[in-house]
mmCIF file of C-alpha atoms in Angstrom:
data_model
loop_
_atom_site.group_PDB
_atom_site.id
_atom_site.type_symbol
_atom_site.label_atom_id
_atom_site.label_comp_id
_atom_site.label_asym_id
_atom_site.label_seq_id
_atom_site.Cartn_x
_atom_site.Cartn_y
_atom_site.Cartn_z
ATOM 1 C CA UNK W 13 -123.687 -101.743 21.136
ATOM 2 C CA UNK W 14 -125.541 -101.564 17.429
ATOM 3 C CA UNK W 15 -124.006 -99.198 14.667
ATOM 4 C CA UNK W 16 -125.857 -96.043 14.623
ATOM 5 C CA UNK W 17 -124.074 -92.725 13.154
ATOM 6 C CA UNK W 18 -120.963 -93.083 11.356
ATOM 7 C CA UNK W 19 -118.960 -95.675 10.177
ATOM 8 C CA UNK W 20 -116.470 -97.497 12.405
ATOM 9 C CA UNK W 21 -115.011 -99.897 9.434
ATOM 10 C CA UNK W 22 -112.388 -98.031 7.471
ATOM 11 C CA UNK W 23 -112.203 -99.725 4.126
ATOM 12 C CA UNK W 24 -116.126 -98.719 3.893
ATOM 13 C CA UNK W 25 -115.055 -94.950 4.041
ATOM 14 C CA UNK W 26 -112.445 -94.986 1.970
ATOM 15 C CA UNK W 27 -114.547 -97.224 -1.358
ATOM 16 C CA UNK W 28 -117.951 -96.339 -0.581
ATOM 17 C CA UNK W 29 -117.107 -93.239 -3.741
ATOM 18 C CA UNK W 30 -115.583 -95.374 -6.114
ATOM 19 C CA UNK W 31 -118.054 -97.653 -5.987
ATOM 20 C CA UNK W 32 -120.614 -94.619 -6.097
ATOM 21 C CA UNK W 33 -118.918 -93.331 -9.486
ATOM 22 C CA UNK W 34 -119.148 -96.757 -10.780
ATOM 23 C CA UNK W 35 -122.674 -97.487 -10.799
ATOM 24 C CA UNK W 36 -123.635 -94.046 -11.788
ATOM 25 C CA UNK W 37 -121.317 -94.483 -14.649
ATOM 26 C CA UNK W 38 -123.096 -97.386 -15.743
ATOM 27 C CA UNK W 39 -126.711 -96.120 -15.547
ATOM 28 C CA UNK W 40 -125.405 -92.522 -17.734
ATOM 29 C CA UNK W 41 -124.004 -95.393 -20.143
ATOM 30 C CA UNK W 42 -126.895 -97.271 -19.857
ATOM 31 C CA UNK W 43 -129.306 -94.040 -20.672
ATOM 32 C CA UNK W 44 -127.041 -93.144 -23.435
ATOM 33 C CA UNK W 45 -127.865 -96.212 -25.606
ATOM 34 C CA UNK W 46 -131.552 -95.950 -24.447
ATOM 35 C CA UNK W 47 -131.445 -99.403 -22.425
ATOM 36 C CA UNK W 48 -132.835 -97.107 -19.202
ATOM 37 C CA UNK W 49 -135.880 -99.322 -18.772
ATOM 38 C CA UNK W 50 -135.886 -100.815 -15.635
ATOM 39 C CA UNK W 51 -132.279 -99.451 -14.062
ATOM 40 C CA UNK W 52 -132.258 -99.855 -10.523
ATOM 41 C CA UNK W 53 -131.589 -96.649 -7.693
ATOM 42 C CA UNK W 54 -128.304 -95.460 -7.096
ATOM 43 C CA UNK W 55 -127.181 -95.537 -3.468
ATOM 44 C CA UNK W 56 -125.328 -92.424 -2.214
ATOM 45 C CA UNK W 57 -121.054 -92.786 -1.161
ATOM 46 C CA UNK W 58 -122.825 -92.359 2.105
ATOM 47 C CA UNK W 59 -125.122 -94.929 2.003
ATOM 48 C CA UNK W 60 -122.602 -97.453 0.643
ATOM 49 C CA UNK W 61 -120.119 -96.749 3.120
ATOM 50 C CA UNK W 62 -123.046 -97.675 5.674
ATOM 51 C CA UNK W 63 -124.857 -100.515 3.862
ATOM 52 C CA UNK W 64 -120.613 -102.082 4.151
ATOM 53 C CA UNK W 65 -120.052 -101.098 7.555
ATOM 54 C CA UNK W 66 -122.929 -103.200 8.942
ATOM 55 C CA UNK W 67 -122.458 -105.691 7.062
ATOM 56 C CA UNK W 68 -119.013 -105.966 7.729
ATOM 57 C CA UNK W 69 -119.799 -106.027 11.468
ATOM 58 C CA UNK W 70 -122.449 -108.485 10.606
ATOM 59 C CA UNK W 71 -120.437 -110.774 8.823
ATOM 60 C CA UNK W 72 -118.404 -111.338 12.153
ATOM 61 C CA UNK W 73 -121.282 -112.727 14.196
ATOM 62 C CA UNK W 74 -122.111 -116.283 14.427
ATOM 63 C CA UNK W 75 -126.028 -117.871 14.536
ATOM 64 C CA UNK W 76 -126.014 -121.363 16.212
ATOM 65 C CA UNK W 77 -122.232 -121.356 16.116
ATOM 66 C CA UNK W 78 -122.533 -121.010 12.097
ATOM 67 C CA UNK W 79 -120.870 -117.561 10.196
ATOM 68 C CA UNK W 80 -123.404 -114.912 8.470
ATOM 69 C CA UNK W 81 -124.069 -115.999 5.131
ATOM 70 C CA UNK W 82 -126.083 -112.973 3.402
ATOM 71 C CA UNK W 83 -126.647 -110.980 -0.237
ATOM 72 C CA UNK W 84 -127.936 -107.344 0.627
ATOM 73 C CA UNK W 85 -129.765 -105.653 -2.475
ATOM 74 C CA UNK W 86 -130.355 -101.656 -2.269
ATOM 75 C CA UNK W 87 -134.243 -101.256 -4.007
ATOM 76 C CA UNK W 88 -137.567 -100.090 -2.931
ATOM 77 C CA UNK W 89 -140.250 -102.981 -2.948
ATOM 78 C CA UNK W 90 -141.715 -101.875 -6.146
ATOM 79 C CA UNK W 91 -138.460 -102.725 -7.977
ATOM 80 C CA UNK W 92 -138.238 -106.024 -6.835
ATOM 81 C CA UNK W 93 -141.012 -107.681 -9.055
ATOM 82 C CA UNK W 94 -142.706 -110.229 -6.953
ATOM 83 C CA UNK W 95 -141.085 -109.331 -3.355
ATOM 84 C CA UNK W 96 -141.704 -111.165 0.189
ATOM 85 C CA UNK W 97 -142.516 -108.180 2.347
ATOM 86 C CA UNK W 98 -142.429 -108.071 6.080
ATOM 87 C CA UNK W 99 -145.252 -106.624 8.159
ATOM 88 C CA UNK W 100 -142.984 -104.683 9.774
ATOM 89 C CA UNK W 101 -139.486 -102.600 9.003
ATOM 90 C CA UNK W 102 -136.710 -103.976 10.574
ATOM 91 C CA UNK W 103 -133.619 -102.311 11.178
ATOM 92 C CA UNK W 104 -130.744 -102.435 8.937
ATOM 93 C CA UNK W 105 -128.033 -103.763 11.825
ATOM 94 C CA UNK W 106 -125.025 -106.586 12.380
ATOM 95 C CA UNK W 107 -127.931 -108.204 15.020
ATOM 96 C CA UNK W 108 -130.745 -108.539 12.508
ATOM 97 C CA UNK W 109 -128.723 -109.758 9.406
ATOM 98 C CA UNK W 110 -127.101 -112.305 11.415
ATOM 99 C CA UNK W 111 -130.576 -113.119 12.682
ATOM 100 C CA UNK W 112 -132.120 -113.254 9.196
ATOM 101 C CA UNK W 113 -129.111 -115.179 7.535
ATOM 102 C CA UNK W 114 -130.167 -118.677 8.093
ATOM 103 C CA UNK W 115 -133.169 -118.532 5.983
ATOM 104 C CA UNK W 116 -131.707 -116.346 3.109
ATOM 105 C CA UNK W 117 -128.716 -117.663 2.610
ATOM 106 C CA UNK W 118 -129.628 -119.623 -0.455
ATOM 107 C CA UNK W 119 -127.765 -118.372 -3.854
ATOM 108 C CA UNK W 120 -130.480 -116.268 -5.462
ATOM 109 C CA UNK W 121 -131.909 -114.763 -2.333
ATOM 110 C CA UNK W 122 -131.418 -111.706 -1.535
ATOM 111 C CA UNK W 123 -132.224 -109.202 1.346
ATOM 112 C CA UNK W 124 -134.456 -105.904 0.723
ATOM 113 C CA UNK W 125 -133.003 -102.621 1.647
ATOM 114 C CA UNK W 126 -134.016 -99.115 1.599
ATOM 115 C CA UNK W 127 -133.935 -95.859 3.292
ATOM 116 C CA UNK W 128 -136.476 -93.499 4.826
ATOM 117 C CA UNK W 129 -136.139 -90.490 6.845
ATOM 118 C CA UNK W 130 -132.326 -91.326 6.697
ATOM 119 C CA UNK W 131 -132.283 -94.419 8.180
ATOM 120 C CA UNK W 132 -131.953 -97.231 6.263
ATOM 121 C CA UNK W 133 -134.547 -100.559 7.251
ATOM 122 C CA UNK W 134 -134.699 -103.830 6.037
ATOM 123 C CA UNK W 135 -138.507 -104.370 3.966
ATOM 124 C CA UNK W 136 -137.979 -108.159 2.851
ATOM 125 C CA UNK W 137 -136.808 -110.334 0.773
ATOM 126 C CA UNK W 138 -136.298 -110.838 -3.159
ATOM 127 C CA UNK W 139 -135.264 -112.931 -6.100
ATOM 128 C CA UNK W 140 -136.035 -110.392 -8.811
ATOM 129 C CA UNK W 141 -133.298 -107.501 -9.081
ATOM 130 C CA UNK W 142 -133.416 -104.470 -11.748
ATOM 131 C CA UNK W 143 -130.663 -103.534 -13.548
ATOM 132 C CA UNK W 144 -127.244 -102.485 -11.718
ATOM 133 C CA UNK W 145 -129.070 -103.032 -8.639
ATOM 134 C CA UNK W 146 -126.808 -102.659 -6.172
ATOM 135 C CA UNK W 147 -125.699 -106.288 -4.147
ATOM 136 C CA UNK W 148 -123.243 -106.864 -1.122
ATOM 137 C CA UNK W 149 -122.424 -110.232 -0.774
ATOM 138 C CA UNK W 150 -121.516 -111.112 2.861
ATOM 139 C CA UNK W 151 -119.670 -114.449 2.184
ATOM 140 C CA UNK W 152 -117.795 -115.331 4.790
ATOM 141 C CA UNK W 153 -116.302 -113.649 8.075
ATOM 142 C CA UNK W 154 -114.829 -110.696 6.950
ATOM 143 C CA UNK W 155 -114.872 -110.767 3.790
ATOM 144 C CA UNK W 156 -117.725 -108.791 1.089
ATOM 145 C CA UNK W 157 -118.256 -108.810 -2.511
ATOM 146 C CA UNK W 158 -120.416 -105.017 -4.398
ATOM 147 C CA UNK W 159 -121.693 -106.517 -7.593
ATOM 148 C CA UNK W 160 -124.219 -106.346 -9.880
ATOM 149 C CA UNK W 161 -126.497 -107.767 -11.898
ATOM 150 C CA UNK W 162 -125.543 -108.085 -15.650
ATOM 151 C CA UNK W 163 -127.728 -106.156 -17.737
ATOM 152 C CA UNK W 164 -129.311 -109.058 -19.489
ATOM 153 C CA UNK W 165 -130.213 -110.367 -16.119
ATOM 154 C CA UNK W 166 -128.490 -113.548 -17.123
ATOM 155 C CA UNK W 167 -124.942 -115.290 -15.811
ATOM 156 C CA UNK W 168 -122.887 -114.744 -12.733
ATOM 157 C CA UNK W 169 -123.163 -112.068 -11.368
ATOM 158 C CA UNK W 170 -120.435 -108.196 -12.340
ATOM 159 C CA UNK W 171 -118.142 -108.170 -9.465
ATOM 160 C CA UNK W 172 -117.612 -104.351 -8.338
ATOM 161 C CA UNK W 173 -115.115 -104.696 -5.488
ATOM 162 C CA UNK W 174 -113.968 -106.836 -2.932
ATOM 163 C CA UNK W 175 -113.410 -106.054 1.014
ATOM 164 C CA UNK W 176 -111.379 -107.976 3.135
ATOM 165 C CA UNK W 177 -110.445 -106.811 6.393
ATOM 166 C CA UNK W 178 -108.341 -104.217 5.465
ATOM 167 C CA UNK W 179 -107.542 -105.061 1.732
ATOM 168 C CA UNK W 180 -109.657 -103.515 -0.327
ATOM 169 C CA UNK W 181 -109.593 -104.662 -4.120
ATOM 170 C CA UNK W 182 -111.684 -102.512 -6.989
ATOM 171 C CA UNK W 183 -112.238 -104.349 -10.051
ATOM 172 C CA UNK W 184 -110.466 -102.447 -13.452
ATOM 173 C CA UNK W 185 -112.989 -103.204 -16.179
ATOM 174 C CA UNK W 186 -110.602 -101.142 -18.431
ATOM 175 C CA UNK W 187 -108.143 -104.370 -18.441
ATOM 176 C CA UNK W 188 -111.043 -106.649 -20.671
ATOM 177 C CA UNK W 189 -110.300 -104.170 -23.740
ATOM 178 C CA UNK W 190 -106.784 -105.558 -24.397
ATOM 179 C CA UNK W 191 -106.990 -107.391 -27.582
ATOM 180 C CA UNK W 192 -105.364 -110.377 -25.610
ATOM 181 C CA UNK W 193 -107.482 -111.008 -22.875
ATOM 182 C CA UNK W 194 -109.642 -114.331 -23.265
ATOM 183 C CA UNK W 195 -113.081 -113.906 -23.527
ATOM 184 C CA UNK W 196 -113.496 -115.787 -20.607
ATOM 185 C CA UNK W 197 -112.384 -112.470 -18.684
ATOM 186 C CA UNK W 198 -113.754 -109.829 -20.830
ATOM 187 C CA UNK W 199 -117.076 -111.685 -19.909
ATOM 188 C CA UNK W 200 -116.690 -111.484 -16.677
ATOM 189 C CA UNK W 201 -116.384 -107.700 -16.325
ATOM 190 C CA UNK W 202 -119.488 -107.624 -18.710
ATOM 191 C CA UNK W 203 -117.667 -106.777 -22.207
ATOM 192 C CA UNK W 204 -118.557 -108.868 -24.877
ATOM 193 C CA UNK W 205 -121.118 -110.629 -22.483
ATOM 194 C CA UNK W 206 -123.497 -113.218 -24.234
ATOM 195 C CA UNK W 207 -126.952 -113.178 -22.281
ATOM 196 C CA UNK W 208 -127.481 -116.606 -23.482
ATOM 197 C CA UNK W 209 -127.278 -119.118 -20.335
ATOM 198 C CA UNK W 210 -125.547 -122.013 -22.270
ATOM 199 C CA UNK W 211 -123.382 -119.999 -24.467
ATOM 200 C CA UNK W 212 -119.742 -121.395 -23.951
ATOM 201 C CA UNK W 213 -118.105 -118.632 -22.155
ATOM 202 C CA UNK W 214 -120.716 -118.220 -19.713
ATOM 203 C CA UNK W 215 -120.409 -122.473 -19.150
ATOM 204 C CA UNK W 216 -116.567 -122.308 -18.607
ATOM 205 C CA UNK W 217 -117.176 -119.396 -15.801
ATOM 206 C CA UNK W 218 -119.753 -121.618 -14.313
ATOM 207 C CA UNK W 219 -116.903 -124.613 -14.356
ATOM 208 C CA UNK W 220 -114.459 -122.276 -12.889
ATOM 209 C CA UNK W 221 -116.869 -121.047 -10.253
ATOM 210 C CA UNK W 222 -117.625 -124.904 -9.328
ATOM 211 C CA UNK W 223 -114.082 -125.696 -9.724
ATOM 212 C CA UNK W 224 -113.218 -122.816 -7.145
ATOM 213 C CA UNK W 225 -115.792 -123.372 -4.350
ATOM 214 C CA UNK W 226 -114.778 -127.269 -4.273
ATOM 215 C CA UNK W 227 -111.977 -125.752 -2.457
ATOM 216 C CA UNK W 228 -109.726 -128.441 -2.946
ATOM 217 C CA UNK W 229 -107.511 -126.959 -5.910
ATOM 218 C CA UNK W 230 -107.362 -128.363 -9.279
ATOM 219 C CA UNK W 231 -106.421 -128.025 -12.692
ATOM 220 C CA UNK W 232 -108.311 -127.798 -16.207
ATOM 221 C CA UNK W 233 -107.222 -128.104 -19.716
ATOM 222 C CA UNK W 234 -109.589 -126.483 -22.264
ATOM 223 C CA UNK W 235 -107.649 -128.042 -26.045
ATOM 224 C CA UNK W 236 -108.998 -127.182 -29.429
ATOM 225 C CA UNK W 237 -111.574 -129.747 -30.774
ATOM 226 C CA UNK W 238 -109.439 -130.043 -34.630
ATOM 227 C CA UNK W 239 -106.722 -131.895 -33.266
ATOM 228 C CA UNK W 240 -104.776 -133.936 -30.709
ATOM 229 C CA UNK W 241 -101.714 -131.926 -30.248
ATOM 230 C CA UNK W 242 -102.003 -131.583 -26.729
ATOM 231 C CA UNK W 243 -101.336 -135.163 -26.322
ATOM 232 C CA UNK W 244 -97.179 -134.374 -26.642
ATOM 233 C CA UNK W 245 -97.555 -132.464 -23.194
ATOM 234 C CA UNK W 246 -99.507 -135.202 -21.403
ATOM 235 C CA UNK W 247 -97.341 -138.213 -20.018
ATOM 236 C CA UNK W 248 -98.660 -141.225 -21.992
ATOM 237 C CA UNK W 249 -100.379 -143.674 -21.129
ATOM 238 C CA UNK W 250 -103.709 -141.870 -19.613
ATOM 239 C CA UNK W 251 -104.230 -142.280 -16.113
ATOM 240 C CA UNK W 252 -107.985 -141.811 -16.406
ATOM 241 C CA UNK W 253 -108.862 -141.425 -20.348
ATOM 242 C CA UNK W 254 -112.403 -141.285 -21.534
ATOM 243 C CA UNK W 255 -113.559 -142.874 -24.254
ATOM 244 C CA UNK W 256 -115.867 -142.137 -26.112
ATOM 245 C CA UNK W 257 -115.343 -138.211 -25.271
ATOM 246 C CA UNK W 258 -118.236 -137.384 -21.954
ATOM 247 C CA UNK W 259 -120.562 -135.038 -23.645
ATOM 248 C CA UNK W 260 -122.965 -134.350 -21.203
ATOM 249 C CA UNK W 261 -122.311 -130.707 -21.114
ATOM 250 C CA UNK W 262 -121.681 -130.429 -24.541
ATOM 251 C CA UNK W 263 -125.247 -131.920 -25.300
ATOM 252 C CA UNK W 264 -126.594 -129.037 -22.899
ATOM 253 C CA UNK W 265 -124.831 -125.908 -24.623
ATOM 254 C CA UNK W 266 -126.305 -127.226 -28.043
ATOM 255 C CA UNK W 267 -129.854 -126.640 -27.002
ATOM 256 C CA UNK W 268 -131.921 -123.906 -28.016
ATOM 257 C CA UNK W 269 -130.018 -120.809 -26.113
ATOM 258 C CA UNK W 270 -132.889 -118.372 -26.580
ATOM 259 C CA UNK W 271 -135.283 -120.740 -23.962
ATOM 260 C CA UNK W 272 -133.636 -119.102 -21.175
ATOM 261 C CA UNK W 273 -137.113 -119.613 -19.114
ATOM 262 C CA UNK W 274 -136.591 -123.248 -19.021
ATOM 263 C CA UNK W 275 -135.181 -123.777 -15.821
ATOM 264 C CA UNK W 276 -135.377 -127.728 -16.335
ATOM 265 C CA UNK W 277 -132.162 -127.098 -19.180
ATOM 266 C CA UNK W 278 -130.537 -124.723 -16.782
ATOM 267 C CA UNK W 279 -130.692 -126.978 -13.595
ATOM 268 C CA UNK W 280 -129.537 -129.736 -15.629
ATOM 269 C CA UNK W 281 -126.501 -127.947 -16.528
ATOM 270 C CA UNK W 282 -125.542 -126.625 -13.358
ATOM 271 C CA UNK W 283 -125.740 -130.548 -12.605
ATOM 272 C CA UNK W 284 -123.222 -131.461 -15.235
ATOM 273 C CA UNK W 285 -120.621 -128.799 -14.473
ATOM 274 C CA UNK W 286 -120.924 -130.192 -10.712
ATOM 275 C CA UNK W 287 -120.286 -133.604 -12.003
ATOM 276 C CA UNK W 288 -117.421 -132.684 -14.744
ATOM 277 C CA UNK W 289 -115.560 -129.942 -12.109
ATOM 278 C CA UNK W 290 -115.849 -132.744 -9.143
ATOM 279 C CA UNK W 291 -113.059 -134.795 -11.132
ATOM 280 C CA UNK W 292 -110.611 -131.566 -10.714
ATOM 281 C CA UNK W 293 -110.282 -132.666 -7.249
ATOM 282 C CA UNK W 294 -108.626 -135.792 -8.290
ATOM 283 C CA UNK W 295 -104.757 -135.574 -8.464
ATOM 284 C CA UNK W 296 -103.538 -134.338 -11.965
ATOM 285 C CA UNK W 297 -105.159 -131.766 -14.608
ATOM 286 C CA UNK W 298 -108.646 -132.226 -16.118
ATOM 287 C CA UNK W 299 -109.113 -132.471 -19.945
ATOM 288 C CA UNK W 300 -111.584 -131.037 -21.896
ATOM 289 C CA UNK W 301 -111.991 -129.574 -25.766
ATOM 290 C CA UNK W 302 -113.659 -126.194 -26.362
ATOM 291 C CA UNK W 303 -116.886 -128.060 -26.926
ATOM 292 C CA UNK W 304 -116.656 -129.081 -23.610
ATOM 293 C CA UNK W 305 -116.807 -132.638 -24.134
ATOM 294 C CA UNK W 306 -114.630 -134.448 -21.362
ATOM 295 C CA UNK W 307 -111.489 -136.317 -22.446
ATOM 296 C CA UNK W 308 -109.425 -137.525 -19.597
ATOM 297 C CA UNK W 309 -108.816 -136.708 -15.853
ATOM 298 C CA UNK W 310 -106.326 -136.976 -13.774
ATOM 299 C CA UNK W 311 -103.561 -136.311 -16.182
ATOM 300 C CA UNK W 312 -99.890 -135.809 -15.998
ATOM 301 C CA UNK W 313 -98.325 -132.553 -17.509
ATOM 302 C CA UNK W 314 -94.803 -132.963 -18.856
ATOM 303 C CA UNK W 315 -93.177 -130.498 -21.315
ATOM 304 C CA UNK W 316 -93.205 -131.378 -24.891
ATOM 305 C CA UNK W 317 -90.109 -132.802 -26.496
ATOM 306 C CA UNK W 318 -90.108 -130.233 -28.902
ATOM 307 C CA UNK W 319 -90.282 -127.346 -26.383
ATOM 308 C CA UNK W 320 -87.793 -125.575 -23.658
ATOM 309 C CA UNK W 321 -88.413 -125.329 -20.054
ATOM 310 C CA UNK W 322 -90.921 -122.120 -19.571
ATOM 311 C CA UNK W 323 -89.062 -119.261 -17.750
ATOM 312 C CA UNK W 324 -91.253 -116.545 -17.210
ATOM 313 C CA UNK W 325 -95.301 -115.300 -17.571
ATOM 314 C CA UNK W 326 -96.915 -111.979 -17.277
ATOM 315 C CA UNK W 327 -99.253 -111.793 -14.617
ATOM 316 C CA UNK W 328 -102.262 -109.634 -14.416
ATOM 317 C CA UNK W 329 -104.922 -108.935 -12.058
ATOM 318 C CA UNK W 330 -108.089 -106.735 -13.201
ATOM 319 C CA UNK W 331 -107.630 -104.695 -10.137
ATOM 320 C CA UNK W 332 -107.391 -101.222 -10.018
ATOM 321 C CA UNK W 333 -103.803 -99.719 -9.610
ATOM 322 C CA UNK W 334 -102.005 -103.029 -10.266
ATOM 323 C CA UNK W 335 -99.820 -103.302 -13.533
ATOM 324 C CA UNK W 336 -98.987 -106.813 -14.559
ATOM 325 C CA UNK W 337 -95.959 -108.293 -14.014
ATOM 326 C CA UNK W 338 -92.855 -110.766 -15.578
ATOM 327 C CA UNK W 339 -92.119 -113.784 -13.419
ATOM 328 C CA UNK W 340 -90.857 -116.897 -13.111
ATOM 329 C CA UNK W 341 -94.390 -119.390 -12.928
ATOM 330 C CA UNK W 342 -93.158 -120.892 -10.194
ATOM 331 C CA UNK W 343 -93.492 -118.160 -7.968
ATOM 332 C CA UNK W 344 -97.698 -117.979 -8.982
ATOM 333 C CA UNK W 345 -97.708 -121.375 -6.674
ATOM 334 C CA UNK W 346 -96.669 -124.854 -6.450
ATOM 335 C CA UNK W 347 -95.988 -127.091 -9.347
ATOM 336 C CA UNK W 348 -99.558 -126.653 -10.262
ATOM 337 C CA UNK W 349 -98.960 -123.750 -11.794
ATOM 338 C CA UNK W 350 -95.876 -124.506 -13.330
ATOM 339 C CA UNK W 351 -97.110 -127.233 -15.386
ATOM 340 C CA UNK W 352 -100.107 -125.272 -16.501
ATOM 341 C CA UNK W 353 -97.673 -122.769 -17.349
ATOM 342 C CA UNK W 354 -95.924 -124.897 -19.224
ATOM 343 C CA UNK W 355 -98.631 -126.457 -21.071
ATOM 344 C CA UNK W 356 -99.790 -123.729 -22.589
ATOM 345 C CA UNK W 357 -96.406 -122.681 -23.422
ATOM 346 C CA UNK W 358 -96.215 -125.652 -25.574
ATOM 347 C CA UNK W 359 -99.625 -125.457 -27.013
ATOM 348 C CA UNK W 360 -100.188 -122.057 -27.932
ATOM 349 C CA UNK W 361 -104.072 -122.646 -28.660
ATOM 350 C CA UNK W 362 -105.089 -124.041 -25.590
ATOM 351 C CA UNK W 363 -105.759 -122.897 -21.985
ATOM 352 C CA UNK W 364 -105.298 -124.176 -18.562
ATOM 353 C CA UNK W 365 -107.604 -122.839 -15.344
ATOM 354 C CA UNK W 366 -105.906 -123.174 -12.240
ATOM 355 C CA UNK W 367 -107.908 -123.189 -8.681
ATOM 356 C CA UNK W 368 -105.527 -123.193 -5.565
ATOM 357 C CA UNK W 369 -107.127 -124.364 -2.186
ATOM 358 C CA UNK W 370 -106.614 -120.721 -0.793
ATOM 359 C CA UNK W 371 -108.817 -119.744 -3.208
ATOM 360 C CA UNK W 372 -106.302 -117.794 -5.357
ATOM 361 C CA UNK W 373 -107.886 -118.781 -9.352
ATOM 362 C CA UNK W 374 -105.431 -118.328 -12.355
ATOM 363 C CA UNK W 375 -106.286 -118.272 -15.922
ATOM 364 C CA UNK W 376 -103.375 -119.763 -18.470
ATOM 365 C CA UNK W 377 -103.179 -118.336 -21.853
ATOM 366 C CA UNK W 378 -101.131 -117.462 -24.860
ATOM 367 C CA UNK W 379 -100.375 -113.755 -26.105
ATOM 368 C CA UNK W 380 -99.645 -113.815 -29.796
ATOM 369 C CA UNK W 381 -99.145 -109.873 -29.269
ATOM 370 C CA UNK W 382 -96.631 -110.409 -26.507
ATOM 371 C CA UNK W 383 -95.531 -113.618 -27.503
ATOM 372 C CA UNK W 384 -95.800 -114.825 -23.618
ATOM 373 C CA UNK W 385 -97.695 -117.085 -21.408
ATOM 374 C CA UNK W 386 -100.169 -114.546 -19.448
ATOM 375 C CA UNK W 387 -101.284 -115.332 -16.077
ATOM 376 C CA UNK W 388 -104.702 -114.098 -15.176
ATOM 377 C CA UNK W 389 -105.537 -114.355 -11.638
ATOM 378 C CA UNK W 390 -109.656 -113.802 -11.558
ATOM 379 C CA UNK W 391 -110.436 -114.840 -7.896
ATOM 380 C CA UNK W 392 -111.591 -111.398 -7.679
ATOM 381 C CA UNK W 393 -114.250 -111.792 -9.960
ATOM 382 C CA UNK W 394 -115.330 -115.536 -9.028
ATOM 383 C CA UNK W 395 -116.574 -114.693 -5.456
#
């Protein structure tokens, strides 16, 4: 039996207005500092809660014994730029997403909807969104990602909120303002965004997306370029040191940011991250400076003579209606997290990025406000 009135998956109902309010709130902020060229259409609570609810049901279907693999986009044809229109509507339904999945599953693709006479119909296909266009990610059985594209059409992807079964996580974009977040975060919920494709910040969110979807777990050290430091929490000698430091994404950020047409410079740094994030996979932590230029891998974390055994770190989630909280690192994870914990205890100017093999992503840094390690667990806005 296909979906046709009324919603039958409850976490739809009860986010389809929050995540109304949200992109309405950023198209009135959007008009307010005149940047309303090109904004995309808003959909309704009640079209959101429907756009979900198929797709939900969707997302549960199999196509040759493979799971539905999909990125829905709410915008007529003429806001699409160069769209692939079908001859014919088809309807928006769990059967014809699954259907269509196979051949738009691709990152970048994404699937034309829109709405007439109530009913909303599937028109084609696109790789050009407008601004705060709408997106639901189906990404794997059960589980959907609202997001957005960022205003300067550049970088990963805003994420808005994320369904699973029946957890239901909103993203709190009022958490970035905190003097003490790293910009790595405050990027990704679009504050203090750089549109440039090979400016640092948006590189290390490409590393931690690549790091996360190996989905074997690892750890990464980002240390200051000035000195060597971080060396008194590494067990000496190297396991894997390289010599001299890998620079092949380094070389990549230094060219000319504003050529963000040349896909040639792009492609070749997706490349490198691939290559650099692979070695996360191997037992130990990953080194790198904030130039990104690789220094070891497969490193042992030990606490520095100097230092004390870490005892607790604030953790934070940019989630709606969750306040952070003290702990003991341990109880983040295994000893994974500990001795990233740890590490950054020791060396106050450095940062560690954590992947689990659940999927769970934590962020490592120092608060000079605080004075405590803070834990930032950003899964939510990697999917």
């Amino acid at each position: 039996m296909e979906w046709k009135n009324g919603s039958t998956y409850a976490a739809a109902a009860n986010v389809a207005g929050t995540i109304a309010s949200h992109f309405l709130r950023h198209q009135d902020e959007a008009r307010a500092r005149q940047e309303d060229d090109g904004l995309a259409s808003v959909p309704s609570a009640r079209r959101i809660e429907q756009i979900i609810d198929v797709a939900f049901w969707a997302s549960l279907r199999k196509e040759e014994g493979l799971p539905t693999r999909i990125s829905i986009a709410y915008l007529q044809p003429s806001e699409a730029g160069k769209p692939m229109l079908f001859e014919h509507r088809l309807p928006y339904s769990p059967k014809v997403l699954a259907k269509l999945a196979p051949g738009v599953e691709r990152a970048g693709v994404h699937v034309g909807i829109w709405e007439d006479d109530g009913e909303l119909y599937v028109w084609g296909t696109t790789l050009t969104l407008p601004k705060y266009c709408f997106v639901l990610d189906v990404s794997e059985p059960g589980l959907l990602v609202v997001k957005h594209r960022r205003a300067a059409g550049l970088g990963k992807f805003i994420n808005v909120a994320v369904l699973q079964g029946d957890s239901v996580k909103v993203v709190n974009e009022q958490c970035g303002i905190k003097t003490d977040c790293p910009s790595m975060l405050t990027s990704l919920l679009g504050i203090h965004a750089s549109p440039l494709w090979n400016h640092p910040v948006n590189v290390l969110i490409q590393i931690a997306v690549s790091m996360r979807a190996h989905g074997r777990g690892g750890t990464l050290l980002v240390t200051p370029h000035q000195h060597e430091k971080w060396k008194e929490s590494i067990v000496q000698p190297l396991t894997y040191p390289v010599s001299p430091a890998f620079s092949g994404v380094a070389d990549l950020i230094r060219q000319d940011g504003e050529a963000s047409s040349e896909i040639y410079w792009q492609n070749a740094l997706r490349r490198e991250v691939a290559y650099v994030t692979g070695l996360t996979a191997v037992d130990g932590a990953t080194i790198i400076n904030d130039r990104h230029e690789l220094l070891a891998f497969g490193a042992k974390i030990t606490r520095a003579g100097t230092s004390r055994p870490i005892e607790e770190v604030l953790l934070s989630e940019p989630v709606t209606d969750r306040q952070p909280l003290l702990m003991h690192p341990s109880r983040l994870g295994g000893t994974r997290h500990l001795s990233a914990a740890q590490f950054v205890f020791d060396q106050h100017d450095a940062q560690a990025l954590v992947a689990s093999q659940d999927g769970y992503f934590t962020v490592f840094s120092w608060s000079p406000e605080s004075q405590i390690v803070m834990a930032h667990r950003i899964d939510v806005l990697l999917i």
